[in-house]
Protein backbone atom coordinates (compact mmCIF):
# COMPACT_ATOMS: atom_id res chain seq x y z
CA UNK A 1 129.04 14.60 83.47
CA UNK A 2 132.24 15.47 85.81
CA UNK A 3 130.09 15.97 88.82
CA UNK A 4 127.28 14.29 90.30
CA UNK A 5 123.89 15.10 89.54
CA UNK A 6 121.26 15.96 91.50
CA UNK A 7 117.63 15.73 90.76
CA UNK A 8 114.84 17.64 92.90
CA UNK A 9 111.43 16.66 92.00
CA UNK A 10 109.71 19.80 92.40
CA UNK A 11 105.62 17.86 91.95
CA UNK A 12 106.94 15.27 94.38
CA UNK A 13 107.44 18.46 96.96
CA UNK A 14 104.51 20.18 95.80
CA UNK A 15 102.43 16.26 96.29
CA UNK A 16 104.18 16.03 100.11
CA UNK A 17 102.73 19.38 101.03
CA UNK A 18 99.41 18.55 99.68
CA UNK A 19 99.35 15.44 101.54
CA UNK A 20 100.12 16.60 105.03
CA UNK A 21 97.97 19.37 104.44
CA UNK A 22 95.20 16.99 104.03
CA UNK A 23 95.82 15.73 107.09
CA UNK A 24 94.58 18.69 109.17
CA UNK A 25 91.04 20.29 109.73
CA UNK A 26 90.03 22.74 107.16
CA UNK A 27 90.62 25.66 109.38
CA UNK A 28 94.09 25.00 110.25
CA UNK A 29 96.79 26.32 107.55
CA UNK A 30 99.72 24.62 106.45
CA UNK A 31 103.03 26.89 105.90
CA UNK A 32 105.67 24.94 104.78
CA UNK A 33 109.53 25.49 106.45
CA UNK A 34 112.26 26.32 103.79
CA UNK A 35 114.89 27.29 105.72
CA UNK A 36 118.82 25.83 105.53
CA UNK A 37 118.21 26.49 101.76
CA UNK A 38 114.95 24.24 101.35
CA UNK A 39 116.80 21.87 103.30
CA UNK A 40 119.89 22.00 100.88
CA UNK A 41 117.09 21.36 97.48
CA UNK A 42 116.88 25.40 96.68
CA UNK A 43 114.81 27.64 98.22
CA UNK A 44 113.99 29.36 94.95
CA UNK A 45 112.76 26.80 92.82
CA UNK A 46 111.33 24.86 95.55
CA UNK A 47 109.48 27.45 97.43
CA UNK A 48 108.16 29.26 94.10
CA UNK A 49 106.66 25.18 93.62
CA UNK A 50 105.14 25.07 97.52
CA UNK A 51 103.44 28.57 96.69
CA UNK A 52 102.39 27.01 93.27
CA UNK A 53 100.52 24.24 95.13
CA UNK A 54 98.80 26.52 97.81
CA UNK A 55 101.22 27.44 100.51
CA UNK A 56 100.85 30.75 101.94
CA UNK A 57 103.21 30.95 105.09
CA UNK A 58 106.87 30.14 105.06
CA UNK A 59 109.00 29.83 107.44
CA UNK A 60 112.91 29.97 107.79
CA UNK A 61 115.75 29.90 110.30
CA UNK A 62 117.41 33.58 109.94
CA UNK A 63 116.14 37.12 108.46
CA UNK A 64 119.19 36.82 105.86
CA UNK A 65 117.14 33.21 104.45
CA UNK A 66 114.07 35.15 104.36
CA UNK A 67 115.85 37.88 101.80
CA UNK A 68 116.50 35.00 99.39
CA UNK A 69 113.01 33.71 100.29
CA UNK A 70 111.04 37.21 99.63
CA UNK A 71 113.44 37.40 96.26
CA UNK A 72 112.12 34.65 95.35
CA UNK A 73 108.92 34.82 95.83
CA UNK A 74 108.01 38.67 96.09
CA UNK A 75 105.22 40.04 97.94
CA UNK A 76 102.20 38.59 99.31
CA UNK A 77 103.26 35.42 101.07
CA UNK A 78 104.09 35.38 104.86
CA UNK A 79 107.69 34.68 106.09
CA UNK A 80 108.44 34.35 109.56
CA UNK A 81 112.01 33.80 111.17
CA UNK A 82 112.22 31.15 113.74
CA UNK A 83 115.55 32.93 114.70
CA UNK A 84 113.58 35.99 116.08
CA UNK A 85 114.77 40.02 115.72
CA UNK A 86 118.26 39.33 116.32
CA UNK A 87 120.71 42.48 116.14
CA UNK A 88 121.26 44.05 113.09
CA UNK A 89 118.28 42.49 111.38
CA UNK A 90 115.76 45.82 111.81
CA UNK A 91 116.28 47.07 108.62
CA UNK A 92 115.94 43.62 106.60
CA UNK A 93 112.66 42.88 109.04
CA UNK A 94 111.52 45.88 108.36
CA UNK A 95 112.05 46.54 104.43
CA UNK A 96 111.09 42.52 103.17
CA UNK A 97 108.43 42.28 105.61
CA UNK A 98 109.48 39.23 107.93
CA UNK A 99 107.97 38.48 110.93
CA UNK A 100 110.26 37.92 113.84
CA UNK A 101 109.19 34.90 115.72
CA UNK A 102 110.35 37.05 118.94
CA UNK A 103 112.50 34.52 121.38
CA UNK A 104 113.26 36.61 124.42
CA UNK A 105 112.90 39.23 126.86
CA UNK A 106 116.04 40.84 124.66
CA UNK A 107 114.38 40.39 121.31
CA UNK A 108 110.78 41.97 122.54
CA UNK A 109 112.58 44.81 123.24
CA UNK A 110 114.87 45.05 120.60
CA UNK A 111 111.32 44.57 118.26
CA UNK A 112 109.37 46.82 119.98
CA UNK A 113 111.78 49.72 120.30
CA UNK A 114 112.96 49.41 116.67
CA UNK A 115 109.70 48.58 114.81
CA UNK A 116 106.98 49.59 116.83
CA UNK A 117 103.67 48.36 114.73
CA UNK A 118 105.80 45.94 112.64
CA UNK A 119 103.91 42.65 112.83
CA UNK A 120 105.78 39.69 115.01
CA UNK A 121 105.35 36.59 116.33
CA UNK A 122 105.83 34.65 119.65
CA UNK A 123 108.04 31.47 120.03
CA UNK A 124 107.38 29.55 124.19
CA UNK A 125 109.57 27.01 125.57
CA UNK A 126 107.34 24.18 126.37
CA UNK A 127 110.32 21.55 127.63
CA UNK A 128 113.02 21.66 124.70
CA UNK A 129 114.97 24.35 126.56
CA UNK A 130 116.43 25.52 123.28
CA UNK A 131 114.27 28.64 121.80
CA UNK A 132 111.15 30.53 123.17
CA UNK A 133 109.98 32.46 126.33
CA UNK A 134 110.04 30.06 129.45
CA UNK A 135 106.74 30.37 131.03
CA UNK A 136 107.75 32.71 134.15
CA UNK A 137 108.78 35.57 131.91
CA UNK A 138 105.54 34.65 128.90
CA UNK A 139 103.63 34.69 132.45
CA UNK A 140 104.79 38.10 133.69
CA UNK A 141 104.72 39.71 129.93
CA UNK A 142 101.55 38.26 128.61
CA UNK A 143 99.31 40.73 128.75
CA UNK A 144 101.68 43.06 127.23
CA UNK A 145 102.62 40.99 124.61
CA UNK A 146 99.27 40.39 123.74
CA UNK A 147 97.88 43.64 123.71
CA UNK A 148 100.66 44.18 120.37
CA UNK A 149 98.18 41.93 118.89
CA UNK A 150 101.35 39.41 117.62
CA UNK A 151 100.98 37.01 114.53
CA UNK A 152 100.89 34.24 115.83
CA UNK A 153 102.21 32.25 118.89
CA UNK A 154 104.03 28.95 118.50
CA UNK A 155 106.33 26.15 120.40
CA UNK A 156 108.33 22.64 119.15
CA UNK A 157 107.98 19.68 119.53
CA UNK A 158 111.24 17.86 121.06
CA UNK A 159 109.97 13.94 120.49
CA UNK A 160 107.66 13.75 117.50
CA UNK A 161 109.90 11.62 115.59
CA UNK A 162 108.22 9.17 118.10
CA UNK A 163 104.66 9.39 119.11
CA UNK A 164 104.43 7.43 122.01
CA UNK A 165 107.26 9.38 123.86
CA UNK A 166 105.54 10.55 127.14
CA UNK A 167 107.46 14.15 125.81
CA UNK A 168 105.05 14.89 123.50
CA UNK A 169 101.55 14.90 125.47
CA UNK A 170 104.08 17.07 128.62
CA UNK A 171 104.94 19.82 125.81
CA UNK A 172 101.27 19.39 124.78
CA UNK A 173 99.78 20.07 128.19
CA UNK A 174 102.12 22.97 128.64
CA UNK A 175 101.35 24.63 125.76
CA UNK A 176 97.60 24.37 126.70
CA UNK A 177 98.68 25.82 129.59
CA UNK A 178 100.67 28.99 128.78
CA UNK A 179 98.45 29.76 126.20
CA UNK A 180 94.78 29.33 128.12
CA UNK A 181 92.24 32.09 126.77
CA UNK A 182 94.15 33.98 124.20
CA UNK A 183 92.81 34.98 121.01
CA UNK A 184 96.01 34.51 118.92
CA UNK A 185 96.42 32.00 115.78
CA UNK A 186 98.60 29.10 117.60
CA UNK A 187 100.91 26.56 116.32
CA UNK A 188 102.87 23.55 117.89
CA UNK A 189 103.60 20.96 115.16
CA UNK A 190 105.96 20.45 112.27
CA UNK A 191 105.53 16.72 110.48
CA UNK A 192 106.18 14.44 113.17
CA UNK A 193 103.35 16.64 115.22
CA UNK A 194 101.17 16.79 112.04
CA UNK A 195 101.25 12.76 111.83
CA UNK A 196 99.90 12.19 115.57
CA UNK A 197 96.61 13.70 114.95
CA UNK A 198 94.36 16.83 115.22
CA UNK A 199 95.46 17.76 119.01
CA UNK A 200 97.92 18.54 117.99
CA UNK A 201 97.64 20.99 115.02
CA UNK A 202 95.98 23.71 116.48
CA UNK A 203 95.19 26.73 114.11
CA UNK A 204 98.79 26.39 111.93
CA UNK A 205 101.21 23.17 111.08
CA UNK A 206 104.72 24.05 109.57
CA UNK A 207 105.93 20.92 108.37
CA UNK A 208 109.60 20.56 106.93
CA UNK A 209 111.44 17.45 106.75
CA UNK A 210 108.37 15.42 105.40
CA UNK A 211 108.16 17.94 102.55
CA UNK A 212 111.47 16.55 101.28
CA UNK A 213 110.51 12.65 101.34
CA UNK A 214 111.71 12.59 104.93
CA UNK A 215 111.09 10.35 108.09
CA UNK A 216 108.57 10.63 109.95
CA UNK A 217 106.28 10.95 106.77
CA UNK A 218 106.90 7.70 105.90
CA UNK A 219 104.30 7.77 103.25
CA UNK A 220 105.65 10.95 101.56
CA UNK A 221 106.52 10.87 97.94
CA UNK A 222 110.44 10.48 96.84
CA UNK A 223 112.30 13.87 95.90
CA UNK A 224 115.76 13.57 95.63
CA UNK A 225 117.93 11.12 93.26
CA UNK A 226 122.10 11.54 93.29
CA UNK A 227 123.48 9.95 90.51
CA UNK A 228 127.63 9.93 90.64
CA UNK A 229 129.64 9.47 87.62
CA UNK A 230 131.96 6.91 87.51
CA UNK A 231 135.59 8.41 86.77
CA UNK A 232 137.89 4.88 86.10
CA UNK A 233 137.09 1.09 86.25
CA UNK A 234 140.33 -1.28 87.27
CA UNK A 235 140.59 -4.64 88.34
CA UNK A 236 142.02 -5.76 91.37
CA UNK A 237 143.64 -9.41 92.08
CA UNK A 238 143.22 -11.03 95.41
CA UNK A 239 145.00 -9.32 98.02
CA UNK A 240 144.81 -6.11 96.88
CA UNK A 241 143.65 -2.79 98.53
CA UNK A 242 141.82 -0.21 98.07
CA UNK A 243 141.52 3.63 99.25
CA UNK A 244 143.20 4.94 102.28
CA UNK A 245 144.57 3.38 105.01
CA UNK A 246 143.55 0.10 103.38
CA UNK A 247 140.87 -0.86 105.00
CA UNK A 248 139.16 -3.12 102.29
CA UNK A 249 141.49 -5.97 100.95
CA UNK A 250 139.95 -8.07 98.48
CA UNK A 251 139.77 -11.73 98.96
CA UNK A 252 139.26 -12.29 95.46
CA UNK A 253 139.42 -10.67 91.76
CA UNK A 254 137.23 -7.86 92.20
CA UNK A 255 136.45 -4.95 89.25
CA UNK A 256 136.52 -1.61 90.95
CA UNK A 257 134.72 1.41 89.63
CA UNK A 258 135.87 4.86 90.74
CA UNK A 259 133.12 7.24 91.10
CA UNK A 260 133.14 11.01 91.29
CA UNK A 261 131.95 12.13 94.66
CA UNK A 262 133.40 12.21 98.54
CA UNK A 263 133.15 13.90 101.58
CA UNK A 264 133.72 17.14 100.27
CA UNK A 265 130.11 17.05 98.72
CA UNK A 266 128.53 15.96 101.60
CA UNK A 267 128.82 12.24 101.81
CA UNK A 268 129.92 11.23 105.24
CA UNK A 269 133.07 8.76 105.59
CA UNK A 270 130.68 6.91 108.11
CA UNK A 271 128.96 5.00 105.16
CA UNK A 272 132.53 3.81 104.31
CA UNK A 273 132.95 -0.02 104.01
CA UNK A 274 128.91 -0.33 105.05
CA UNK A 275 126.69 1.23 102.06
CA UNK A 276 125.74 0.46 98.82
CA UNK A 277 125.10 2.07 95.64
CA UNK A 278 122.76 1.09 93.16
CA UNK A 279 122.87 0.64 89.34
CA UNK A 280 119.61 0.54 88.11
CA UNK A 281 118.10 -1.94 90.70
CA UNK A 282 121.51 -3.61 91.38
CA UNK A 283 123.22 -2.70 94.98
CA UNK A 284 126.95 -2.15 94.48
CA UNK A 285 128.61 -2.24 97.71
CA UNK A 286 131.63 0.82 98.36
CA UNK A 287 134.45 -0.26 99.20
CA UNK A 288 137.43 1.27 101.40
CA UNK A 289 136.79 4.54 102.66
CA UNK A 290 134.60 7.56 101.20
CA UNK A 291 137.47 10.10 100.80
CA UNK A 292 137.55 13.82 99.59
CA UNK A 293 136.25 13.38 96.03
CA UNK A 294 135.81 9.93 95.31
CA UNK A 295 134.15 6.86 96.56
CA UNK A 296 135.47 3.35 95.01
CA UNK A 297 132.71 0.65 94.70
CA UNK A 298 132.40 -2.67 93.95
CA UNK A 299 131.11 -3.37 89.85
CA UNK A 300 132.11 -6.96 89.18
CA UNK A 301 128.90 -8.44 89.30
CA UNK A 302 127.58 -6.47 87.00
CA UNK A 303 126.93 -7.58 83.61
CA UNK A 304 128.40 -4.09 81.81
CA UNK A 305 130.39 -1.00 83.30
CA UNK A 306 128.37 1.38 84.62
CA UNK A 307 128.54 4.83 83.21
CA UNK A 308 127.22 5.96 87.12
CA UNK A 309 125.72 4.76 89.81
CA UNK A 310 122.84 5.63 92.60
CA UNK A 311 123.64 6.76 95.72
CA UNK A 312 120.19 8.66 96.38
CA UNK A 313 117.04 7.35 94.59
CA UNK A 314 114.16 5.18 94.87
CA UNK A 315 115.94 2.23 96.72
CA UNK A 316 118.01 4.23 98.82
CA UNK A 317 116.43 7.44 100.86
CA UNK A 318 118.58 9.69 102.52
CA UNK A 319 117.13 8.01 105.76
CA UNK A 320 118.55 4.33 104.42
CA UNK A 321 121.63 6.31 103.98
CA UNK A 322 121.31 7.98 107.33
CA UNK A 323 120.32 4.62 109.00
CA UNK A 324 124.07 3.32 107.41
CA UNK A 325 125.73 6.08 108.24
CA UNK A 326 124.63 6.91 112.32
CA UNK A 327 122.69 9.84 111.73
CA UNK A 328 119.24 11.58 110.44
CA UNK A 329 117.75 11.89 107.13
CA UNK A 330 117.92 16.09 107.57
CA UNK A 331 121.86 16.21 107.66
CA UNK A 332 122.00 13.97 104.65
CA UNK A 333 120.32 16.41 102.90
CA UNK A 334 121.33 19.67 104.03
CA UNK A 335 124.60 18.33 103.74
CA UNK A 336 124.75 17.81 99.88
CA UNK A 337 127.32 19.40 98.25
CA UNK A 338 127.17 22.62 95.81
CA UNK A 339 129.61 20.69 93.35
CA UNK A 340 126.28 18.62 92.16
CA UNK A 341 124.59 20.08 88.88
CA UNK A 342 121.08 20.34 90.35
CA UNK A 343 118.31 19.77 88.14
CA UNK A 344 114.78 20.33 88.71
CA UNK A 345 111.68 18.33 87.25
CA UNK A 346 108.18 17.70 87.08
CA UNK A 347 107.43 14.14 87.92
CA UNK A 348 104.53 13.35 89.96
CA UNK A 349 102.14 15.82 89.71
């Protein structure tokens, strides 16, 4: 093994979706979001395992991840494009079957001049101010919007990472609002909505992140382990350095593995000189900084060399990491290189 190797654990994906779909009424669907490439896991393998375990409705960001979405899955399930009918994208709406989740004044038209008939969706701006119809244009188009009998109307949730955030009930009260009376399926939450409760759901939840053994869910099954390979094992006397700009200098004799695996692949420099990896259920702190390709850790205590070690697994979640690192559990993931051999299995059923 030259590069690292990363494991997807297709039943633990399949066991997430089952478990936030239990969470909701019977008559509210679950869809499950796949978009950024299945959050950087595969949309093939790992949609074609969400349909396998009941999902019906996908979602992505753009009409070009919905081709590799429909490819993979052929016809039947839903896919709808949070992006909306943005130019250019008629012909791929049209021929795969998407459904625009239709952002603007500028997209309605574009949709309804293009594809008249051609099933769509509606996306409001309930406070996030970053997609969706603000409610003085929904309020002067309703009616007309609505009599094109759309898919399905839907906003997002800016604060559900933390339920008591006074955000959440404000979007909640707005979407109430703008959508009083209408007879159209309606859908606010992703996980973190899914997790505070049933006022929330509505008639459709679209979780993501929690799908992938991400925060909020903090109940949700593991999916991903990176294992890195370790290239060269030295020894260093006291007062030696290591990586760039030598910022670790060891105070004693320390043995030093080299491991396969840097910034290039997706493993931010801000873990450098803070995180650990783990062999077996041993932490090995890194040492220096993460550079291009490699990462240099610390194997002395250790009672063999390591042939690899963990960076992702069951002691250390891509939140952990993200926690180390100053950022979110999503960009550690979507940020994982394509150098990795990916490997998919069947685990947890």
């Amino acid at each position: 093994m030259s590069t690292g190797r990363l494991t997807i654990d297709l039943d633990a994906v399949a066991a997430n979706w089952r478990a936030l779909d239990a969470k909701s009424d019977p008559g509210v669907q679950t869809a499950a979001v796949v978009k950024a490439d299945a959050y950087g896991l595969g949309v093939g393998k790992v949609a074609r395992a969400l349909a396998a375990a009941g999902a019906r409705r996908f979602f992505v960001a753009v009409a070009e991840e919905g081709a590799a979405l429909r490819e993979a899955l052929g016809p039947g399930p839903e896919i709808s494009v949070f992006g909306g009918h943005m130019s250019g994208d008629t012909d791929m709406i049209h021929d795969l079957g998407l459904v625009p989740m239709l952002n603007s004044v500028e997209q309605l038209t574009r949709h309804f001049e293009a594809l008249p008939g051609h099933p769509f969706g509606i996306q409001l701006d309930t406070g996030m101010n970053r997609l969706g119809m603000e409610p003085p244009e929904w309020a002067t188009l309703r009616d007309l919007i609505l009599s094109q009998n759309p898919r399905l109307i839907m906003s997002h949730l800016a604060c559900a990472d933390e339920p008591t955030h006074l955000m959440n009930r404000q979007q909640l009260d707005t979407f109430h609002e703008m959508t009083e009376g209408v007879d159209v399926p309606r859908s606010l939450s992703a996980t973190g909505g899914i997790l505070m409760g049933p006022d929330y759901h509505f008639d459709l939840t679209r979780p993501g992140i929690g799908l992938y053994g991400g925060l909020p869910f903090d109940n949700a099954a593991p999916v991903v382990t990176l294992d890195l390979p370790v290239v060269q094992i030295r020894d260093l006397a006291a007062g030696e350095s290591v990586g760039y700009s030598n910022t670790w200098v060891a105070e004693h004799a320390t043995r030093v593995a080299t491991v396969s695996g840097g910034y290039a692949d997706g493993i931010t420099r801000h873990i450098s000189n803070k995180a650990v990896m783990f062999h077996e259920d041993t932490p090995c702190p890194i040492l220096g900084r993460v550079s291009m390709d490699l990462i240099t850790v610390d194997v002395g205590h250790l009672k063999g060399d390591p042939k690899a070690l963990t960076l992702l697994g069951t002691h250390q979640t891509p939140d952990d990491l993200a926690d180390v690192g100053g950022t979110i559990g999503y960009e550690v993931l979507t940020q994982l290189g394509a150098r990795y051999a990916r490997y998919y299995a069947r685990g947890r059923g």
